[in-house]
Amino acid sequence: MTSASPAGRLAGRRVLVTGAGKGIGLETVRRLVADGAEVVALSRDPSDLARLAEETGCATLAVDLAELEPAAAAVAGALPFDGLVNNAGITSLQPVLETSMARFAEVLAVNTLAPLRLAQVVAGDLVQRGRNGAIVNVSSVAASIGLADHAAYCASKAALDALTRVLAVELGPHGIRTNSVNPTVTLTPMGALAWSDPAKSAPMLSRIPIGRFCRPGDVAGLISFLLGDDAAMLNGISIDVDGGLRVA
Ligand code: NAP
């Protein structure tokens, strides 16, 4: 559900959103367009992108971020951007004693290396042109708690939070802010993959004081805020979007 925000908060900003075909990325594109941004939506599935372009008027890039250098080249070809939302992410559910090194590396490639590589492309261009900008990394509460069967995912998101802080320190002096949003279980196709078994989801849900899982719109609104000037002094932080899970 997209709700309107102060009109035109992001007017005049051109923003790249990765993983825009489904879930949080899809809702984020809707929200940023509603807030006045010109959006380029990047995802893997061209049919998802075609539907989103028709609905919102966004531009699209059909790219697989697992192919890092072709993806970076495609994004370089779509410059300039004022904002980057590194939302695309994958998970792999394996007990830690059986975690495959190859699968672990695949998860790190999409969840951690791709955000770094795209930040190099987008922020490198901003620095070269002397322009301000903002990066939002979509991390997870998994960055700071241990979840069974999520070794690769938890490690990839903890590394993304660390990367967020380093980007903030190095790019802040250039007027480029970097923050992360860290949702709990969110009702998306990925959320269904990991949490559709009530035996797993019920104990997690019982730990959330607000009493529900996250909705994509809860995350999209925060991303829009972090991209805009109301967040001008926020840099290098990771914001839990978890209904109080981590403080309960
Ligand atoms: P989702 O429902 O699986 O949607 C992810 C989107 O990203 C899909 O459109 C997917 O394309 C795209 N994508 C995945 N890998 C890609 C790649 N290699 N190159 C380009 N696009 C790719 O996931 P979501 O739940 O919205 O998650 C979005 C972000 O939130 C992720 O970073 C995730 O880790 C994070 N998050 C999710 C939850 C949750 O419970 N859902 C909780 C905390 C954080 P395809 O459709 O082709 O796969």
mmCIF file of N, CA, C and O in Angstrom, residues 107-144:
data_model
loop_
_atom_site.group_PDB
_atom_site.id
_atom_site.type_symbol
_atom_site.label_atom_id
_atom_site.label_comp_id
_atom_site.label_asym_id
_atom_site.label_seq_id
_atom_site.Cartn_x
_atom_site.Cartn_y
_atom_site.Cartn_z
ATOM 1 N N VAL A 107 25.521 -15.739 -2.239
ATOM 2 C CA VAL A 107 24.735 -14.810 -1.418
ATOM 3 C C VAL A 107 25.538 -13.538 -1.162
ATOM 4 O O VAL A 107 25.025 -12.413 -1.291
ATOM 5 N N LEU A 108 26.816 -13.703 -0.822
ATOM 6 C CA LEU A 108 27.662 -12.516 -0.596
ATOM 7 C C LEU A 108 27.771 -11.667 -1.862
ATOM 8 O O LEU A 108 27.790 -10.433 -1.790
ATOM 9 N N ALA A 109 27.842 -12.319 -3.022
ATOM 10 C CA ALA A 109 28.016 -11.575 -4.277
ATOM 11 C C ALA A 109 26.847 -10.633 -4.510
ATOM 12 O O ALA A 109 27.034 -9.459 -4.870
ATOM 13 N N VAL A 110 25.624 -11.134 -4.305
ATOM 14 C CA VAL A 110 24.441 -10.292 -4.586
ATOM 15 C C VAL A 110 24.171 -9.324 -3.433
ATOM 16 O O VAL A 110 23.871 -8.147 -3.644
ATOM 17 N N ASN A 111 24.289 -9.808 -2.183
ATOM 18 C CA ASN A 111 23.866 -9.003 -1.029
ATOM 19 C C ASN A 111 24.911 -7.986 -0.581
ATOM 20 O O ASN A 111 24.567 -7.005 0.075
ATOM 21 N N THR A 112 26.186 -8.240 -0.888
ATOM 22 C CA THR A 112 27.234 -7.378 -0.345
ATOM 23 C C THR A 112 28.129 -6.781 -1.438
ATOM 24 O O THR A 112 28.352 -5.570 -1.474
ATOM 25 N N LEU A 113 28.630 -7.644 -2.338
ATOM 26 C CA LEU A 113 29.539 -7.106 -3.370
ATOM 27 C C LEU A 113 28.810 -6.193 -4.345
ATOM 28 O O LEU A 113 29.328 -5.139 -4.723
ATOM 29 N N ALA A 114 27.596 -6.586 -4.759
ATOM 30 C CA ALA A 114 26.869 -5.749 -5.723
ATOM 31 C C ALA A 114 26.577 -4.353 -5.149
ATOM 32 O O ALA A 114 26.795 -3.354 -5.853
ATOM 33 N N PRO A 115 26.102 -4.239 -3.889
ATOM 34 C CA PRO A 115 25.923 -2.888 -3.334
ATOM 35 C C PRO A 115 27.209 -2.057 -3.346
ATOM 36 O O PRO A 115 27.184 -0.860 -3.649
ATOM 37 N N LEU A 116 28.341 -2.704 -3.025
ATOM 38 C CA LEU A 116 29.617 -1.965 -3.057
ATOM 39 C C LEU A 116 29.945 -1.532 -4.490
ATOM 40 O O LEU A 116 30.299 -0.371 -4.737
ATOM 41 N N ARG A 117 29.798 -2.446 -5.421
ATOM 42 C CA ARG A 117 30.179 -2.144 -6.811
ATOM 43 C C ARG A 117 29.296 -1.024 -7.378
ATOM 44 O O ARG A 117 29.795 -0.120 -8.058
ATOM 45 N N LEU A 118 27.979 -1.091 -7.072
ATOM 46 C CA LEU A 118 27.088 -0.045 -7.595
ATOM 47 C C LEU A 118 27.338 1.290 -6.894
ATOM 48 O O LEU A 118 27.239 2.355 -7.520
ATOM 49 N N ALA A 119 27.691 1.232 -5.613
ATOM 50 C CA ALA A 119 28.050 2.477 -4.910
ATOM 51 C C ALA A 119 29.280 3.097 -5.567
ATOM 52 O O ALA A 119 29.363 4.331 -5.718
ATOM 53 N N GLN A 120 30.237 2.251 -5.964
ATOM 54 C CA GLN A 120 31.429 2.799 -6.650
ATOM 55 C C GLN A 120 31.019 3.533 -7.924
ATOM 56 O O GLN A 120 31.513 4.624 -8.213
ATOM 57 N N VAL A 121 30.107 2.935 -8.673
ATOM 58 C CA VAL A 121 29.709 3.535 -9.959
ATOM 59 C C VAL A 121 28.917 4.828 -9.727
ATOM 60 O O VAL A 121 29.231 5.884 -10.290
ATOM 61 N N VAL A 122 27.889 4.737 -8.871
ATOM 62 C CA VAL A 122 26.978 5.875 -8.704
ATOM 63 C C VAL A 122 27.654 7.003 -7.917
ATOM 64 O O VAL A 122 27.621 8.173 -8.325
ATOM 65 N N ALA A 123 28.293 6.662 -6.791
ATOM 66 C CA ALA A 123 28.919 7.708 -5.974
ATOM 67 C C ALA A 123 30.194 8.220 -6.635
ATOM 68 O O ALA A 123 30.524 9.411 -6.504
ATOM 69 N N GLY A 124 30.877 7.342 -7.355
ATOM 70 C CA GLY A 124 32.070 7.809 -8.073
ATOM 71 C C GLY A 124 31.718 8.918 -9.042
ATOM 72 O O GLY A 124 32.419 9.932 -9.151
ATOM 73 N N ASP A 125 30.601 8.742 -9.718
ATOM 74 C CA ASP A 125 30.133 9.758 -10.666
ATOM 75 C C ASP A 125 29.707 11.036 -9.935
ATOM 76 O O ASP A 125 30.013 12.151 -10.385
ATOM 77 N N LEU A 126 29.024 10.880 -8.790
ATOM 78 C CA LEU A 126 28.604 12.066 -8.020
ATOM 79 C C LEU A 126 29.822 12.866 -7.562
ATOM 80 O O LEU A 126 29.849 14.102 -7.662
ATOM 81 N N VAL A 127 30.832 12.151 -7.064
ATOM 82 C CA VAL A 127 32.049 12.830 -6.587
ATOM 83 C C VAL A 127 32.706 13.574 -7.746
ATOM 84 O O VAL A 127 33.091 14.751 -7.617
ATOM 85 N N GLN A 128 32.782 12.900 -8.879
ATOM 86 C CA GLN A 128 33.430 13.511 -10.051
ATOM 87 C C GLN A 128 32.701 14.782 -10.482
ATOM 88 O O GLN A 128 33.323 15.761 -10.883
ATOM 89 N N ARG A 129 31.362 14.775 -10.350
ATOM 90 C CA ARG A 129 30.578 15.940 -10.781
ATOM 91 C C ARG A 129 30.366 16.949 -9.661
ATOM 92 O O ARG A 129 29.713 17.967 -9.843
ATOM 93 N N GLY A 130 30.865 16.627 -8.427
ATOM 94 C CA GLY A 130 30.710 17.540 -7.301
ATOM 95 C C GLY A 130 29.274 17.693 -6.852
ATOM 96 O O GLY A 130 28.860 18.763 -6.398
ATOM 97 N N ARG A 131 28.503 16.599 -6.949
ATOM 98 C CA ARG A 131 27.078 16.642 -6.588
ATOM 99 C C ARG A 131 26.815 15.855 -5.307
ATOM 100 O O ARG A 131 27.463 14.848 -5.040
ATOM 101 N N ASN A 132 25.828 16.311 -4.514
ATOM 102 C CA ASN A 132 25.392 15.569 -3.331
ATOM 103 C C ASN A 132 24.561 14.352 -3.741
ATOM 104 O O ASN A 132 24.032 14.319 -4.856
ATOM 105 N N GLY A 133 24.414 13.412 -2.808
ATOM 106 C CA GLY A 133 23.569 12.261 -3.093
ATOM 107 C C GLY A 133 23.308 11.447 -1.846
ATOM 108 O O GLY A 133 23.744 11.818 -0.739
ATOM 109 N N ALA A 134 22.566 10.361 -2.024
ATOM 110 C CA ALA A 134 22.254 9.488 -0.878
ATOM 111 C C ALA A 134 22.168 8.041 -1.339
ATOM 112 O O ALA A 134 21.674 7.750 -2.434
ATOM 113 N N ILE A 135 22.682 7.159 -0.484
ATOM 114 C CA ILE A 135 22.615 5.715 -0.729
ATOM 115 C C ILE A 135 21.847 5.090 0.430
ATOM 116 O O ILE A 135 22.092 5.425 1.592
ATOM 117 N N VAL A 136 20.908 4.201 0.104
ATOM 118 C CA VAL A 136 20.229 3.415 1.137
ATOM 119 C C VAL A 136 20.440 1.942 0.822
ATOM 120 O O VAL A 136 20.096 1.477 -0.269
ATOM 121 N N ASN A 137 21.031 1.232 1.771
ATOM 122 C CA ASN A 137 21.230 -0.211 1.635
ATOM 123 C C ASN A 137 20.116 -0.939 2.385
ATOM 124 O O ASN A 137 19.849 -0.623 3.555
ATOM 125 N N VAL A 138 19.476 -1.893 1.722
ATOM 126 C CA VAL A 138 18.436 -2.661 2.405
ATOM 127 C C VAL A 138 19.108 -3.879 3.042
ATOM 128 O O VAL A 138 19.482 -4.834 2.371
ATOM 129 N N SER A 139 19.294 -3.773 4.353
ATOM 130 C CA SER A 139 19.944 -4.820 5.132
ATOM 131 C C SER A 139 18.863 -5.655 5.812
ATOM 132 O O SER A 139 17.818 -5.915 5.203
ATOM 133 N N SER A 140 19.042 -6.016 7.045
ATOM 134 C CA SER A 140 18.078 -6.896 7.736
ATOM 135 C C SER A 140 18.413 -6.934 9.222
ATOM 136 O O SER A 140 19.578 -6.725 9.606
ATOM 137 N N VAL A 141 17.421 -7.250 10.050
ATOM 138 C CA VAL A 141 17.747 -7.518 11.460
ATOM 139 C C VAL A 141 18.700 -8.707 11.556
ATOM 140 O O VAL A 141 19.400 -8.869 12.553
ATOM 141 N N ALA A 142 18.746 -9.512 10.479
ATOM 142 C CA ALA A 142 19.674 -10.659 10.462
ATOM 143 C C ALA A 142 21.128 -10.216 10.550
ATOM 144 O O ALA A 142 22.007 -11.038 10.816
ATOM 145 N N ALA A 143 21.391 -8.927 10.317
ATOM 146 C CA ALA A 143 22.760 -8.413 10.462
ATOM 147 C C ALA A 143 23.206 -8.450 11.921
ATOM 148 O O ALA A 143 24.405 -8.498 12.202
ATOM 149 N N SER A 144 22.251 -8.403 12.834
ATOM 150 C CA SER A 144 22.647 -8.256 14.240
ATOM 151 C C SER A 144 22.081 -9.326 15.159
ATOM 152 O O SER A 144 22.295 -9.267 16.369
#
